[in-house]
């Protein structure tokens, strides 16, 4: 159970990116976060695992106050929260396998990982995750030699290595073409269904929201303007979320 | 409307032109630009002489053979007829016109059948058999020459002689001594640059992380953690140095038998391996119990002492072994010297290195303890704890600084160097504690960042050529001083270039690794380092290139390398030798330039 309470983020320049946001996500839910670009979706997802330090408000995860955690505790919280990014964020010059193993860094002993030694079980696990997303044969290739869709699958495998209880996906398919988008979304859906992992996924296209999400929240200029089922987004709601001039396509 | 501004504009332009004129006129004055000097006859002659010498680098010479061709001459002309001499026209011979002469008269000397294009000298040989130089000659393609010479004032009734000493090159060209010296020094130069670059890289890579804003920005700490880590440094350094000294003394007993020492090293290595495997499990999902962690810490400490023991014993063994293989290895004896030097270096820097390592470790542990302190103690005590710790840490920092200042100025008044700075420091610490009540408030990272940057900039501002003067005082004239000076400058310059590369890495992968729960060190290893390897290699090559250039002149200030030779030869006005060295520099620098751009292309 994730609870976000009165979350506010004001950036250094004075931009109000999140304005008193409140919502709850029960365990195992697939929650879509929608909104125009610049509405604060990325900021929200990053405030949850404190990649961005919130200005005020609380994030409670399984009744643990993430916002008050010490650096050590935060590492233990983060390792249970996988993250998938719009631009994949792989380390280009490292191998696919190393990128996937990086998902294990919160677990392994720092002393050993410094000399690039991972337990045998972790390497096996990494190969298994790569097989799960269908690119086992690419393990020893350099990450930047892969296509966009393949890179995002590596990103998912990396998140899976964390044995996550929750995945934060920040526009995971925005840089991919529609066909690939569905295949990536299906992996997230699978993880959500099979492993019971809570998924928070920011999305651009409403059809993807309808197809994959259990529930939607919408942000507009940092304010939570909608919280409900995907079906509930009618034309009025749509204009509220995306502005008066927005046209609904598809 | 528009007129006024345009007048103003042209007035301003006029003023700017006038100002520039004055600047350049003054520039001429202070730099003593003088075209009169340039065009003076004397200057031009010496310039010509030097340029011609430079055009003929002293690199190769030939073994030369002298042949002496003689002919007789009467000075003055005898009353009787001159006895005619038979001439063998198949061999070189001389013809004098006229065949006899009064002293101080001009006569023509012609030579036939000489070795084509050979040089030689002409001598007048009176009966006393001294050689009076008449001048030189150069034979043409047919082996003929003709020169006018003045007969010396040596009248005699007896027959006198003229010798033409012809020099012929025999055999193949051989290298001159200058060429050999130049070769030796240019090798020294290249290795000087290599060592300086290597040392520079070793130190500048870690420093560059401290000088990277994007990594340091996030490093903040509470006043208690900061104070405790500051207090941890002296404690750790003291422990490290004392333990190393103790181990060093103990190790002497073991070294009586080299084989036993070697066996000991192997056994200790194995023991450490097992301890480390046990005390640092690769992966733990549960946080271990407190007692277990303490036991682990103690065993790790013991294995640390064993590691120090290994290092010291190994260093001493290496020294011994190195010395003993110098003579058996013959030409490769330098390998033995290298080994013994390495052993010596390790032995010498051990206390310092261990001190710093343990200092960092203890400081880190104290810092963590400081963070725990906040969680454990009653919040009402936070402020008091902060005041005490902040005061202590402030006093420590200030006393350390004033101790250093005292070393320079020798004030030696304990009240001035300990009490006053201690009090001021304590006050500053307390003030800082008051100012930052909030948790995680002090931007320690940015403080370190600015301190590192300032030190780097200051070091870099002083050229290696100037640093070498200081190092010459310390380690004496020679390439070692040059290595030290160049290394220091390299550290400063490379750390800056490197840190800029760290600052320009993609933030995405860093964010991704951070989100997995990685520690800061893991983030650097898994996300920063892979991204900076290509630019680091390319900057290292670039720096080596610069260092080769620098090491060619570092000898001007006593830093060894080819510059030393060049400087001497220029001062001795030995321009042909200087030219050989300049040529060598040009070749090496050009080669280096080519090699570095080739390698950069390959790796990036
Ligand atoms: N690092 C930052 N510094 C200042 N302003 C930022 C920063 N990151 C994002 N913002 C601003 O915060 C707002 C929300 O941004 P973001 O969370 O990236 O929105 P979204 O992901 O929905 O496009 C935007 O107005 C953006 O300009
Ligand atoms: Mg975004």
Tab-separated table of C-alpha atoms in Angstrom, chain B residues 383-557:
chain	number	residue	atom	x	y	z
B	383	UNK	CA	21.249	20.661	20.166
B	384	UNK	CA	23.605	19.999	23.067
B	385	UNK	CA	25.261	17.122	21.245
B	386	UNK	CA	25.607	19.305	18.176
B	387	UNK	CA	27.227	22.080	20.190
B	388	UNK	CA	29.729	19.747	21.823
B	389	UNK	CA	30.643	17.870	18.655
B	390	UNK	CA	30.678	20.986	16.495
B	391	UNK	CA	32.895	22.768	18.976
B	392	UNK	CA	35.339	19.869	19.178
B	393	UNK	CA	35.504	19.456	15.409
B	394	UNK	CA	35.932	23.191	14.837
B	395	UNK	CA	38.750	23.301	17.365
B	396	UNK	CA	40.442	20.305	15.695
B	397	UNK	CA	40.307	21.890	12.251
B	398	UNK	CA	41.595	25.258	13.432
B	399	UNK	CA	44.404	23.775	15.497
B	400	UNK	CA	45.518	21.682	12.537
B	401	UNK	CA	45.579	24.731	10.296
B	402	UNK	CA	47.421	26.847	12.844
B	403	UNK	CA	49.898	24.002	13.333
B	404	UNK	CA	50.677	24.159	9.610
B	405	UNK	CA	50.952	27.940	9.699
B	406	UNK	CA	53.284	27.653	12.661
B	407	UNK	CA	55.486	25.307	10.701
B	408	UNK	CA	56.046	28.038	8.149
B	409	UNK	CA	56.400	31.017	10.433
B	410	UNK	CA	57.807	29.380	13.576
B	411	UNK	CA	55.798	31.402	16.060
B	412	UNK	CA	56.163	28.610	18.633
B	413	UNK	CA	54.013	30.244	21.254
B	414	UNK	CA	51.605	27.547	22.481
B	415	UNK	CA	49.061	30.134	23.547
B	416	UNK	CA	48.967	31.676	20.091
B	417	UNK	CA	49.109	28.488	18.082
B	418	UNK	CA	46.863	26.209	20.138
B	419	UNK	CA	44.689	28.054	22.608
B	420	UNK	CA	43.451	30.961	20.509
B	421	UNK	CA	42.784	29.016	17.273
B	422	UNK	CA	41.226	26.245	19.351
B	423	UNK	CA	38.815	28.662	20.940
B	424	UNK	CA	37.991	30.406	17.674
B	425	UNK	CA	37.437	27.024	15.993
B	426	UNK	CA	35.189	25.840	18.799
B	427	UNK	CA	33.179	29.031	18.503
B	428	UNK	CA	32.827	28.580	14.735
B	429	UNK	CA	31.739	24.982	15.255
B	430	UNK	CA	29.110	26.002	17.772
B	431	UNK	CA	27.939	28.796	15.501
B	432	UNK	CA	27.590	26.329	12.634
B	433	UNK	CA	25.646	23.975	14.895
B	434	UNK	CA	23.289	26.804	15.824
B	435	UNK	CA	22.826	27.846	12.233
B	436	UNK	CA	21.945	24.365	10.959
B	437	UNK	CA	19.384	22.755	13.187
B	438	UNK	CA	17.760	20.819	10.392
B	439	UNK	CA	18.868	17.328	9.518
B	440	UNK	CA	21.195	16.953	6.529
B	441	UNK	CA	21.747	20.624	6.253
B	442	UNK	CA	25.438	21.185	5.682
B	443	UNK	CA	26.598	20.991	2.052
B	444	UNK	CA	29.846	19.189	2.837
B	445	UNK	CA	30.145	17.986	-0.756
B	446	UNK	CA	30.130	21.491	-2.172
B	447	UNK	CA	32.659	22.596	0.438
B	448	UNK	CA	34.989	19.779	-0.609
B	449	UNK	CA	34.299	20.649	-4.232
B	450	UNK	CA	35.329	24.278	-3.821
B	451	UNK	CA	38.395	23.446	-1.748
B	452	UNK	CA	39.552	20.872	-4.318
B	453	UNK	CA	38.933	23.229	-7.229
B	454	UNK	CA	40.810	26.075	-5.550
B	455	UNK	CA	43.814	23.913	-4.760
B	456	UNK	CA	43.843	22.502	-8.302
B	457	UNK	CA	43.614	25.929	-9.877
B	458	UNK	CA	46.407	27.277	-7.707
B	459	UNK	CA	48.659	24.329	-8.514
B	460	UNK	CA	47.876	24.503	-12.201
B	461	UNK	CA	48.544	28.233	-12.374
B	462	UNK	CA	52.206	27.589	-11.592
B	463	UNK	CA	53.944	26.006	-14.560
B	464	UNK	CA	55.915	22.791	-14.211
B	465	UNK	CA	59.028	24.739	-15.172
B	466	UNK	CA	58.645	26.720	-11.954
B	467	UNK	CA	57.694	23.739	-9.792
B	468	UNK	CA	60.899	22.049	-10.863
B	469	UNK	CA	62.906	24.776	-9.144
B	470	UNK	CA	61.324	23.783	-5.829
B	471	UNK	CA	61.824	20.084	-6.448
B	472	UNK	CA	65.454	20.604	-7.447
B	473	UNK	CA	65.979	21.977	-3.965
B	474	UNK	CA	64.359	18.880	-2.512
B	475	UNK	CA	65.701	15.992	-4.618
B	476	UNK	CA	68.607	17.612	-6.453
B	477	UNK	CA	69.176	18.453	-10.120
B	478	UNK	CA	68.138	15.654	-12.443
B	479	UNK	CA	65.258	13.877	-14.101
B	480	UNK	CA	63.677	12.882	-10.769
B	481	UNK	CA	62.986	16.511	-9.923
B	482	UNK	CA	61.504	16.855	-13.397
B	483	UNK	CA	59.250	13.834	-12.858
B	484	UNK	CA	57.971	15.267	-9.584
B	485	UNK	CA	57.319	18.727	-11.009
B	486	UNK	CA	55.622	17.433	-14.129
B	487	UNK	CA	53.547	14.952	-12.102
B	488	UNK	CA	52.297	17.681	-9.831
B	489	UNK	CA	51.273	19.873	-12.720
B	490	UNK	CA	49.738	16.879	-14.483
B	491	UNK	CA	47.627	16.017	-11.445
B	492	UNK	CA	46.220	19.525	-11.320
B	493	UNK	CA	45.618	19.836	-15.042
B	494	UNK	CA	44.205	16.351	-15.585
B	495	UNK	CA	41.986	16.403	-12.510
B	496	UNK	CA	40.317	19.510	-13.893
B	497	UNK	CA	39.850	18.062	-17.375
B	498	UNK	CA	38.649	14.755	-15.939
B	499	UNK	CA	36.205	16.382	-13.547
B	500	UNK	CA	34.670	18.315	-16.409
B	501	UNK	CA	34.080	14.982	-18.118
B	502	UNK	CA	32.405	13.644	-14.986
B	503	UNK	CA	30.213	16.712	-14.953
B	504	UNK	CA	29.107	16.109	-18.510
B	505	UNK	CA	28.047	12.469	-18.165
B	506	UNK	CA	24.464	11.532	-18.922
B	507	UNK	CA	22.431	11.936	-15.730
B	508	UNK	CA	19.978	9.206	-16.789
B	509	UNK	CA	22.102	6.103	-16.100
B	510	UNK	CA	23.281	7.649	-12.838
B	511	UNK	CA	19.660	8.138	-11.787
B	512	UNK	CA	18.817	4.582	-12.825
B	513	UNK	CA	21.638	3.062	-10.779
B	514	UNK	CA	20.761	5.259	-7.838
B	515	UNK	CA	17.157	4.067	-7.982
B	516	UNK	CA	18.260	0.449	-7.465
B	517	UNK	CA	19.455	1.343	-3.973
B	518	UNK	CA	23.127	1.516	-4.866
B	519	UNK	CA	25.638	3.272	-2.611
B	520	UNK	CA	27.473	6.327	-3.842
B	521	UNK	CA	30.607	4.323	-4.558
B	522	UNK	CA	28.600	1.759	-6.520
B	523	UNK	CA	27.016	4.557	-8.510
B	524	UNK	CA	30.455	5.819	-9.460
B	525	UNK	CA	31.686	2.377	-10.435
B	526	UNK	CA	28.646	1.214	-12.379
B	527	UNK	CA	27.437	4.419	-13.937
B	528	UNK	CA	30.102	7.108	-13.912
B	529	UNK	CA	33.245	5.162	-14.761
B	530	UNK	CA	31.910	3.359	-17.868
B	531	UNK	CA	30.863	6.727	-19.234
B	532	UNK	CA	34.150	8.498	-18.636
B	533	UNK	CA	36.615	5.879	-19.827
B	534	UNK	CA	36.929	7.107	-23.442
B	535	UNK	CA	37.414	10.786	-22.586
B	536	UNK	CA	39.795	9.857	-19.788
B	537	UNK	CA	41.952	7.841	-22.157
B	538	UNK	CA	41.896	10.586	-24.719
B	539	UNK	CA	42.849	13.247	-22.185
B	540	UNK	CA	45.591	11.035	-20.811
B	541	UNK	CA	47.108	10.669	-24.262
B	542	UNK	CA	46.777	14.390	-24.808
B	543	UNK	CA	48.510	15.023	-21.527
B	544	UNK	CA	51.320	12.629	-22.330
B	545	UNK	CA	51.822	14.581	-25.503
B	546	UNK	CA	52.023	17.819	-23.515
B	547	UNK	CA	54.335	16.213	-20.976
B	548	UNK	CA	56.767	15.128	-23.684
B	549	UNK	CA	56.867	18.740	-24.864
B	550	UNK	CA	57.258	20.026	-21.322
B	551	UNK	CA	59.964	17.531	-20.466
B	552	UNK	CA	62.053	18.763	-23.379
B	553	UNK	CA	62.430	22.115	-21.679
B	554	UNK	CA	62.149	21.135	-18.054
B	555	UNK	CA	65.911	20.548	-18.096
B	556	UNK	CA	66.408	24.306	-18.538
B	557	UNK	CA	65.579	24.603	-14.863
